[in-house]
Amino acid sequence: DTAVSQTPKYLVTQMGNDKSIKCEQNLGHDTMYWYKQDSKKFLKIMFSYNNKELIINETVPNRFSPKSPDKAHLNLHINSLELGDSAVYFCASSRRQDGETQYFGPGTRLLVL
Amino acid sequence: DAKTTQPTSMDCAEGRAANLPCNHSTISGNEYVYWYRQIHSQGPQYIIHGLKNNETNEMASLIITEDRKSSTLILPHATLRDTAVYYCIVRVWGNTGKLIFGQGTTLQVKP
């Protein structure tokens, strides 16, 4: 009964491919987030959705497209993968849009070759 | 959101209290202090937050100075499992949920 789950855990792919990462939360939260942690371990927010509506869209290449089919799911699709996209991607959720306590998933480790 | 400054790394002996400082000298009146930690290869984990009063929960205590320009996270009896990167974050309650993570403090608990 994991609170925030992500699939896959590891993803190794070639440059130029398109891939998706899925996130699901069973906490009944309204808001979900995607964060990226690069090789230097800096953790930065990418997107946030509240009740399926985009509320945060940081300066992220438009090759990254989040999709929220319902408020329990927030997926991240990445087109034309580049070497610099290699990172750990974390999904998180919070009860409300104001952030409160955020609960993070275990991360998806993406390696682009 | 105000900027925070933390030491890059600290050591603590197992069983002793770990005191992690954070400076946030430009904090404004409506900004809260949050602490999260990230154990190696895991997602960040919420620890505690506060506005101006000291706070305590089952994980830690948060001491905020009277002028609110700095705070200290206290892990009362550190264990090896507390080895992690600890992030002090300042943000306005009610803003969008964006958390801005700095470099944090790497706490190494030693036997």
XYZ file of N, CA and C in Angstrom:
672
model
N 0.829 -1.197 0.000
C 0.000 0.000 0.000
C 0.874 1.262 0.000
N 1.756 1.331 -1.023
C 2.664 2.460 -1.149
C 1.872 3.733 -1.402
N 2.250 4.856 -0.758
C 1.494 6.079 -0.872
C 1.670 6.719 -2.260
N 2.930 6.919 -2.647
C 3.236 7.488 -3.956
C 4.142 6.496 -4.673
N 3.675 5.994 -5.791
C 4.467 5.001 -6.520
C 4.793 5.510 -7.915
N 5.932 5.064 -8.413
C 6.384 5.469 -9.746
C 6.804 4.238 -10.520
N 6.553 4.255 -11.810
C 7.046 3.206 -12.687
C 7.548 3.831 -13.980
N 8.650 3.318 -14.513
C 9.481 2.277 -13.913
C 10.435 2.843 -12.871
N 11.144 1.980 -12.196
C 12.136 2.423 -11.226
C 13.424 2.832 -11.932
N 13.765 2.090 -12.965
C 14.946 2.369 -13.772
C 14.534 2.414 -15.233
N 15.176 3.304 -15.979
C 14.866 3.431 -17.400
C 16.160 3.776 -18.125
N 16.599 2.869 -18.982
C 17.798 3.100 -19.784
C 17.358 3.123 -21.236
N 17.734 4.178 -21.959
C 17.235 4.334 -23.323
C 18.244 5.083 -24.169
N 18.013 5.089 -25.458
C 18.907 5.764 -26.389
C 18.448 7.193 -26.626
N 19.413 8.032 -26.971
C 19.084 9.412 -27.377
C 18.070 9.401 -28.508
N 17.158 10.341 -28.465
C 16.185 10.485 -29.531
C 14.894 9.720 -29.302
N 14.923 8.778 -28.349
C 13.703 8.014 -28.062
C 12.696 8.852 -27.290
N 11.450 8.353 -27.265
C 10.389 8.956 -26.457
C 10.048 7.963 -25.343
N 9.916 8.490 -24.131
C 9.604 7.616 -22.997
C 8.619 8.283 -22.049
N 7.932 7.457 -21.265
C 7.003 7.972 -20.256
C 7.319 7.397 -18.890
N 7.093 8.218 -17.880
C 7.205 7.793 -16.484
C 5.826 8.004 -15.863
N 5.398 6.999 -15.080
C 4.062 7.096 -14.493
C 4.142 7.294 -12.991
N 3.178 8.018 -12.459
C 3.110 8.243 -11.019
C 1.664 8.098 -10.558
N 1.509 7.417 -9.423
C 0.181 7.239 -8.851
C 0.249 7.479 -7.350
N -0.750 8.165 -6.814
C -0.824 8.321 -5.363
C -2.183 7.844 -4.873
N -2.154 7.139 -3.733
C -3.394 6.607 -3.158
C -3.746 7.314 -1.851
N -3.304 8.569 -1.730
C -3.528 9.335 -0.508
C -4.763 10.221 -0.600
N -5.383 10.262 -1.772
C -6.541 11.131 -1.942
C -6.167 12.602 -2.048
N -4.907 12.880 -2.383
C -4.439 14.262 -2.478
C -4.926 14.920 -3.758
N -5.018 16.270 -3.680
C -5.463 17.024 -4.851
C -4.313 17.433 -5.773
N -3.108 17.543 -5.224
C -2.004 18.149 -5.962
C -0.848 17.170 -6.137
N -0.293 17.172 -7.335
C 0.852 16.303 -7.631
C 1.944 17.098 -8.327
N 3.185 16.625 -8.188
C 4.353 17.365 -8.664
C 5.327 16.421 -9.361
N 6.137 16.997 -10.240
C 7.334 16.331 -10.757
C 8.546 17.181 -10.412
N 9.566 16.515 -9.856
C 10.847 17.136 -9.566
C 11.931 16.384 -10.316
N 13.021 17.089 -10.643
C 14.171 16.465 -11.288
C 15.393 16.654 -10.399
N 16.138 15.562 -10.188
C 17.389 15.652 -9.424
C 18.526 15.259 -10.345
N 19.400 16.218 -10.623
C 20.467 15.971 -11.591
C 21.666 15.290 -10.935
N 22.714 15.136 -11.710
C 23.884 14.388 -11.234
C 24.582 15.085 -10.080
N 24.398 16.392 -9.958
C 24.981 17.125 -8.831
C 24.047 17.141 -7.631
N 22.983 16.388 -7.714
C 22.041 16.186 -6.619
C 21.128 17.377 -6.342
N 21.127 18.380 -7.255
C 20.185 19.477 -7.041
C 18.789 19.035 -7.442
N 17.831 19.327 -6.570
C 16.455 18.894 -6.754
C 15.626 20.111 -7.153
N 15.005 20.056 -8.350
C 14.255 21.211 -8.849
C 12.874 20.801 -9.299
N 11.899 21.646 -8.996
C 10.537 21.349 -9.421
C 10.404 21.583 -10.926
N 9.594 20.750 -11.549
C 9.327 20.903 -12.975
C 7.875 21.336 -13.189
N 6.955 20.545 -12.671
C 5.533 20.782 -12.904
C 4.735 20.496 -11.640
N 3.523 21.088 -11.606
C 2.571 20.722 -10.575
C 1.167 20.790 -11.154
N 0.345 19.825 -10.749
C -1.056 19.789 -11.151
C -1.918 19.792 -9.905
N -3.004 20.545 -9.968
C -3.977 20.533 -8.891
C -5.322 20.134 -9.492
N -5.863 19.015 -9.047
C -7.134 18.525 -9.609
C -7.108 18.517 -11.136
N -6.064 17.968 -11.679
C -5.854 17.790 -13.113
C -5.552 19.083 -13.857
N -5.382 20.187 -13.134
C -5.089 21.453 -13.790
C -3.643 21.853 -13.528
N -2.931 22.239 -14.585
C -1.529 22.641 -14.456
C -1.435 23.954 -13.693
N -0.640 23.969 -12.601
C -0.487 25.209 -11.828
C 0.963 25.676 -11.748
N 1.910 24.795 -11.904
C 3.320 25.198 -11.944
C 3.930 24.605 -13.200
N 4.590 25.448 -13.970
C 5.292 24.985 -15.156
C 6.596 25.762 -15.195
N 7.636 25.185 -14.617
C 8.920 25.852 -14.561
C 9.545 25.867 -15.958
N 10.677 26.503 -16.065
C 11.336 26.595 -17.369
C 11.883 25.223 -17.745
N 11.034 24.481 -18.406
C 11.370 23.117 -18.791
C 11.193 23.021 -20.306
N 12.118 22.357 -21.020
C 11.943 22.216 -22.474
C 10.587 21.617 -22.805
N 9.997 22.062 -23.913
C 8.660 21.551 -24.219
C 8.686 20.120 -24.737
N 9.852 19.481 -24.702
C 9.912 18.041 -24.954
C 9.307 17.274 -23.774
N 9.192 17.966 -22.625
C 8.607 17.348 -21.444
C 7.131 17.722 -21.395
N 6.261 16.730 -21.363
C 4.833 17.041 -21.285
C 4.188 16.194 -20.205
N 3.709 16.861 -19.142
C 2.995 16.138 -18.097
C 1.550 15.915 -18.526
N 0.976 14.836 -17.994
C -0.441 14.570 -18.275
C -1.059 14.001 -17.007
N -2.221 14.552 -16.658
C -2.909 14.091 -15.460
C -4.288 13.583 -15.849
N -4.437 12.268 -16.046
C -5.745 11.723 -16.458
C -6.802 11.839 -15.360
N -6.356 11.801 -14.107
C -7.233 12.022 -12.965
C -6.345 12.482 -11.820
N -6.938 12.882 -10.710
C -6.105 13.533 -9.706
C -5.196 12.571 -8.959
N -5.371 11.277 -9.182
C -4.495 10.305 -8.539
C -3.279 9.953 -9.393
N -3.248 10.430 -10.620
C -2.169 10.068 -11.544
C -1.570 11.301 -12.199
N -0.244 11.300 -12.288
C 0.453 12.351 -13.037
C 1.609 11.686 -13.761
N 1.509 11.664 -15.081
C 2.518 11.011 -15.894
C 3.411 12.063 -16.547
N 4.617 11.652 -16.879
C 5.568 12.569 -17.523
C 6.053 11.918 -18.804
N 5.766 12.567 -19.915
C 6.214 12.056 -21.202
C 7.374 12.915 -21.698
N 8.425 12.254 -22.167
C 9.594 12.995 -22.637
C 9.874 12.585 -24.081
N 9.853 13.568 -24.968
C 10.139 13.327 -26.389
C 11.609 13.571 -26.691
N 12.095 12.892 -27.711
C 13.447 13.158 -28.244
C 14.475 13.286 -27.120
N 14.624 12.242 -26.356
C 15.487 12.263 -25.188
C 16.910 12.684 -25.530
N 17.491 13.479 -24.643
C 18.865 13.960 -24.788
C 19.707 13.454 -23.611
N 21.025 13.485 -23.811
C 21.933 13.012 -22.753
C 21.676 13.756 -21.438
N 21.397 15.059 -21.550
C 21.203 15.889 -20.360
C 19.925 15.595 -19.599
N 19.079 14.754 -20.172
C 17.849 14.382 -19.460
C 18.119 13.294 -18.431
N 19.308 12.726 -18.471
C 19.664 11.702 -17.488
C 19.608 12.306 -16.084
N 18.820 11.707 -15.233
C 18.584 12.260 -13.893
C 17.676 11.297 -13.148
N 17.392 11.642 -11.887
C 16.357 10.930 -11.140
C 15.130 11.838 -11.104
N 13.999 11.305 -11.485
C 12.752 12.066 -11.505
C 11.878 11.585 -10.356
N 11.465 12.564 -9.519
C 10.631 12.250 -8.371
C 9.243 12.834 -8.561
N 8.266 12.032 -8.246
C 6.889 12.475 -8.191
C 6.559 12.744 -6.728
N 5.674 13.699 -6.470
C 5.255 13.984 -5.103
C 3.786 14.376 -5.120
N 3.155 14.323 -3.951
C 1.779 14.790 -3.862
C 1.583 15.511 -2.539
N 0.555 16.374 -2.496
C 0.192 17.045 -1.250
C -1.317 17.181 -1.219
N -1.833 17.338 -0.013
C -3.285 17.351 0.145
C -3.919 18.490 -0.644
N -3.273 19.643 -0.568
C -3.823 20.818 -1.240
C -2.754 21.513 -2.061
N -3.200 22.504 -2.806
C -2.327 23.255 -3.702
C -1.298 24.071 -2.950
N -1.602 24.464 -1.708
C -0.666 25.323 -0.995
C 0.566 24.570 -0.526
N 0.605 23.293 -0.848
C 1.852 22.550 -0.621
C 1.833 21.712 0.608
N 1.540 22.338 1.744
C 1.497 21.550 2.981
C 2.667 20.589 3.013
N 2.406 19.403 3.469
C 3.439 18.378 3.466
C 3.411 17.655 2.134
N 4.557 17.534 1.514
C 4.643 16.800 0.257
C 5.202 15.405 0.517
N 4.577 14.427 -0.126
C 5.007 13.041 -0.005
C 5.620 12.631 -1.339
N 6.847 12.153 -1.269
C 7.592 11.846 -2.482
C 7.578 10.357 -2.789
N 7.612 10.060 -4.086
C 7.772 8.688 -4.526
C 9.228 8.266 -4.458
N 9.514 7.027 -4.836
C 10.871 6.485 -4.719
C 11.812 6.945 -5.833
N 11.281 7.584 -6.855
C 12.133 8.076 -7.931
C 12.226 7.121 -9.113
N 12.449 7.690 -10.281
C 12.733 6.923 -11.500
C 14.096 7.377 -12.006
N 15.004 6.423 -12.092
C 16.365 6.736 -12.539
C 16.450 6.559 -14.044
N 16.581 7.679 -14.745
C 16.622 7.684 -16.204
C 18.053 7.866 -16.665
N 18.487 6.974 -17.533
C 19.824 7.085 -18.125
C 19.672 7.087 -19.636
N 20.129 8.173 -20.248
C 20.047 8.301 -21.699
C 21.443 8.074 -22.273
N 21.547 7.103 -23.182
C 22.853 6.745 -23.749
C 23.034 7.315 -25.147
N 10.491 33.383 -2.297
C 10.803 32.706 -1.040
C 12.241 33.046 -0.631
N 12.440 33.199 0.692
C 13.752 33.599 1.194
C 14.781 32.492 0.962
N 16.039 32.945 0.913
C 17.129 31.994 0.703
C 17.578 31.436 2.046
N 18.093 30.197 2.029
C 18.623 29.588 3.253
C 20.081 29.224 3.054
N 20.824 29.203 4.174
C 22.227 28.793 4.157
C 22.424 27.714 5.203
N 23.028 26.592 4.775
C 23.284 25.473 5.677
C 24.727 25.015 5.519
N 25.309 24.453 6.590
C 26.647 23.873 6.419
C 26.571 22.717 5.441
N 27.640 22.498 4.712
C 27.654 21.449 3.691
C 27.561 20.075 4.316
N 28.280 19.878 5.429
C 28.278 18.550 6.038
C 28.500 18.645 7.541
N 28.023 17.595 8.226
C 28.209 17.488 9.678
C 28.310 16.021 10.032
N 29.005 15.756 11.142
C 29.064 14.410 11.696
C 28.380 14.402 13.049
N 27.868 13.231 13.424
C 27.261 13.089 14.742
C 27.483 11.652 15.210
N 27.733 11.488 16.492
C 27.901 10.141 17.033
C 26.527 9.524 17.279
N 26.438 8.244 16.982
C 25.183 7.517 17.188
C 24.740 7.646 18.642
N 23.440 7.911 18.823
C 22.895 8.043 20.164
C 22.943 9.454 20.720
N 23.740 10.316 20.103
C 23.820 11.710 20.553
C 22.822 12.549 19.763
N 22.590 13.756 20.253
C 21.696 14.672 19.542
C 22.426 15.264 18.344
N 21.707 15.350 17.236
C 22.241 16.025 16.046
C 21.548 17.373 15.942
N 22.345 18.437 15.892
C 21.801 19.795 15.793
C 22.194 20.385 14.447
N 21.215 20.569 13.577
C 21.493 21.056 12.234
C 21.027 22.503 12.107
N 21.973 23.432 11.866
C 21.595 24.852 11.798
C 21.175 25.267 10.394
N 20.400 26.348 10.359
C 19.982 26.934 9.079
C 19.836 28.438 9.272
N 20.442 29.193 8.374
C 20.281 30.646 8.394
C 19.299 31.076 7.325
N 18.376 31.926 7.697
C 17.393 32.471 6.742
C 17.146 33.921 7.126
N 18.196 34.741 6.983
C 18.165 36.104 7.507
C 17.182 37.012 6.772
N 16.768 36.638 5.565
C 15.833 37.500 4.815
C 14.400 37.000 4.900
N 14.133 36.127 5.848
C 12.791 35.547 5.980
C 11.778 36.655 6.266
N 10.602 36.530 5.665
C 9.567 37.527 5.926
C 8.501 36.925 6.834
N 7.602 37.797 7.315
C 6.694 37.407 8.376
C 5.754 36.256 8.054
N 5.464 36.058 6.779
C 4.512 35.013 6.419
C 5.196 33.772 5.858
N 6.497 33.677 6.060
C 7.226 32.513 5.556
C 7.468 31.494 6.660
N 7.212 30.248 6.332
C 7.426 29.138 7.239
C 8.796 28.516 6.972
N 9.332 27.861 7.991
C 10.562 27.088 7.849
C 10.189 25.610 7.793
N 10.608 24.943 6.734
C 10.348 23.519 6.546
C 11.674 22.751 6.554
N 11.614 21.536 7.054
C 12.759 20.632 6.943
C 12.326 19.346 6.268
N 13.100 18.952 5.276
C 12.954 17.659 4.621
C 14.313 16.966 4.676
N 14.306 15.660 4.515
C 15.582 14.953 4.397
C 15.489 13.949 3.256
N 16.650 13.591 2.730
C 16.715 12.611 1.658
C 17.773 11.583 2.027
N 17.298 10.414 2.352
C 18.193 9.288 2.605
C 18.639 8.756 1.251
N 19.868 8.295 1.199
C 20.480 7.902 -0.069
C 19.536 7.069 -0.944
N 19.391 7.532 -2.198
C 18.617 6.818 -3.225
C 17.116 6.779 -2.960
N 16.630 7.554 -1.990
C 15.191 7.590 -1.746
C 14.635 8.976 -2.064
N 13.326 9.080 -2.089
C 12.692 10.386 -2.263
C 12.779 11.197 -0.989
N 12.751 12.525 -1.095
C 12.758 13.361 0.112
C 11.597 13.017 1.038
N 11.839 13.247 2.319
C 10.856 12.928 3.350
C 10.642 14.152 4.221
N 9.387 14.521 4.436
C 9.061 15.651 5.297
C 9.444 15.326 6.740
N 10.006 16.324 7.447
C 10.332 16.123 8.858
C 9.444 16.988 9.736
N 9.469 18.291 9.529
C 8.794 19.198 10.448
C 8.720 20.583 9.806
N 7.816 21.434 10.287
C 7.827 22.822 9.866
C 7.312 23.707 10.989
N 7.611 25.011 10.890
C 7.166 25.942 11.912
C 7.193 27.367 11.394
N 6.482 28.241 12.104
C 6.438 29.656 11.745
C 7.294 30.477 12.699
N 6.966 30.468 13.982
C 7.801 31.186 14.937
C 7.959 30.457 16.266
N 7.008 29.600 16.591
C 7.146 28.836 17.827
C 7.977 27.601 17.595
N 8.591 27.119 18.652
C 9.309 25.863 18.541
C 8.296 24.741 18.337
N 8.702 23.754 17.571
C 7.818 22.640 17.249
C 8.519 21.321 17.534
N 7.725 20.328 17.898
C 8.278 18.991 18.134
C 7.300 17.967 17.583
N 7.834 16.944 16.948
C 7.009 15.797 16.567
C 7.810 14.531 16.860
N 7.318 13.410 16.374
C 7.964 12.139 16.716
C 9.335 11.993 16.076
N 9.622 12.807 15.084
C 10.910 12.681 14.406
C 11.954 13.648 14.949
N 11.543 14.885 15.248
C 12.539 15.914 15.536
C 11.906 17.093 16.271
N 12.786 18.028 16.652
C 12.351 19.317 17.195
C 12.902 20.422 16.316
N 12.137 21.497 16.205
C 12.558 22.658 15.436
C 12.580 23.859 16.367
N 13.768 24.457 16.480
C 13.936 25.649 17.318
C 14.158 26.834 16.396
N 13.282 27.834 16.482
C 13.394 29.029 15.654
C 13.748 30.191 16.566
N 14.774 30.968 16.203
C 15.182 32.099 17.039
C 14.069 33.147 17.059
N 14.135 34.002 18.077
C 13.071 34.979 18.250
C 12.956 35.927 17.057
N 14.089 36.286 16.469
C 14.043 37.176 15.301
C 13.771 36.407 14.011
N 13.667 35.097 14.107
C 13.350 34.179 12.994
C 14.414 34.149 11.911
N 15.576 34.688 12.182
C 16.613 34.709 11.137
C 17.382 33.402 11.063
N 17.186 32.521 12.012
C 17.850 31.220 11.931
C 17.029 30.186 12.692
N 17.336 28.927 12.415
C 16.639 27.844 13.101
C 17.583 26.660 13.237
N 17.204 25.727 14.102
C 17.985 24.512 14.313
C 17.054 23.324 14.338
N 17.379 22.330 13.552
C 16.664 21.058 13.605
C 17.415 20.147 14.553
N 16.699 19.555 15.485
C 17.336 18.671 16.462
C 16.779 17.260 16.314
N 17.685 16.318 16.060
C 17.332 14.905 16.128
C 17.846 14.434 17.482
N 16.974 14.133 18.421
C 17.428 13.953 19.815
C 18.382 12.784 20.049
N 18.159 11.688 19.383
C 19.036 10.512 19.564
C 19.321 9.935 18.179
N 20.325 10.467 17.542
C 20.578 10.087 16.148
C 20.942 8.606 16.027
N 20.425 7.980 14.987
C 20.786 6.595 14.683
C 21.448 6.561 13.310
N 22.031 5.420 12.983
C 22.703 5.297 11.688
C 21.723 5.559 10.552
N 20.451 5.234 10.764
C 19.445 5.438 9.724
C 19.103 6.905 9.501
N 19.591 7.781 10.368
C 19.380 9.213 10.177
C 20.421 9.832 9.249
N 21.391 9.049 8.801
C 22.367 9.551 7.833
C 21.628 9.918 6.552
N 21.732 11.186 6.161
C 20.934 11.683 5.035
C 21.368 13.117 4.710
N 20.795 13.653 3.639
C 20.935 15.085 3.350
C 19.700 15.777 3.901
N 19.922 16.810 4.709
C 18.837 17.537 5.354
C 18.678 18.908 4.700
N 17.460 19.193 4.263
C 17.173 20.442 3.568
C 16.310 21.359 4.432
N 16.769 22.575 4.564
C 15.995 23.630 5.228
C 15.399 24.497 4.120
N 14.084 24.673 4.138
C 13.401 25.391 3.060
C 12.478 26.422 3.679
N 12.484 27.621 3.111
C 11.597 28.678 3.590
C 10.573 28.963 2.502
N 9.316 28.956 2.856
C 8.304 29.267 1.847
C 7.062 29.858 2.494
N 6.302 30.526 1.661
C 5.070 31.152 2.119
C 3.958 30.119 2.109
N 3.269 30.018 3.206
C 2.094 29.144 3.249
C 1.026 29.734 2.337
N 0.425 28.862 1.544
C -0.651 29.332 0.688
C -0.193 29.639 -0.718
N 1.132 29.708 -0.905
C 1.652 29.827 -2.262
C 1.397 28.516 -2.982
N 1.765 28.473 -4.231
C 1.773 27.174 -4.883
C 2.749 26.305 -4.104
N 2.632 25.015 -4.280
C 3.404 24.110 -3.435
C 4.865 23.986 -3.749
N 5.385 24.913 -4.558
C 6.765 24.763 -5.013
C 7.740 24.770 -3.845
N 8.544 23.721 -3.724
C 9.627 23.664 -2.746
C 10.923 23.961 -3.475
N 11.705 24.899 -2.948
C 13.004 25.209 -3.547
C 14.074 24.594 -2.658
N 14.706 23.551 -3.171
C 15.724 22.831 -2.418
C 17.090 23.456 -2.681
N 17.849 23.698 -1.610
C 19.237 24.129 -1.744
C 20.134 22.905 -1.749
N 21.390 23.097 -1.350
C 22.319 21.965 -1.345
C 22.150 21.096 -0.110
N 21.555 21.646 0.954
C 21.327 20.875 2.164
C 22.590 20.583 2.946
N 22.411 19.911 4.080
C 23.521 19.469 4.940
C 23.565 17.954 4.909
N 24.715 17.411 4.551
C 24.882 15.963 4.610
C 25.266 15.585 6.033
N 24.374 14.892 6.713
C 24.631 14.446 8.084
C 25.105 13.004 8.049
N 26.268 12.771 8.614
C 26.797 11.413 8.716
C 26.745 11.031 10.190
N 25.952 10.010 10.502
C 25.901 9.498 11.869
C 26.873 8.338 11.964
N 27.800 8.437 12.921
C 28.863 7.427 13.019
C 28.692 6.572 14.267
N 29.029 5.274 14.148
C 28.869 4.381 15.309
C 29.874 4.712 16.405
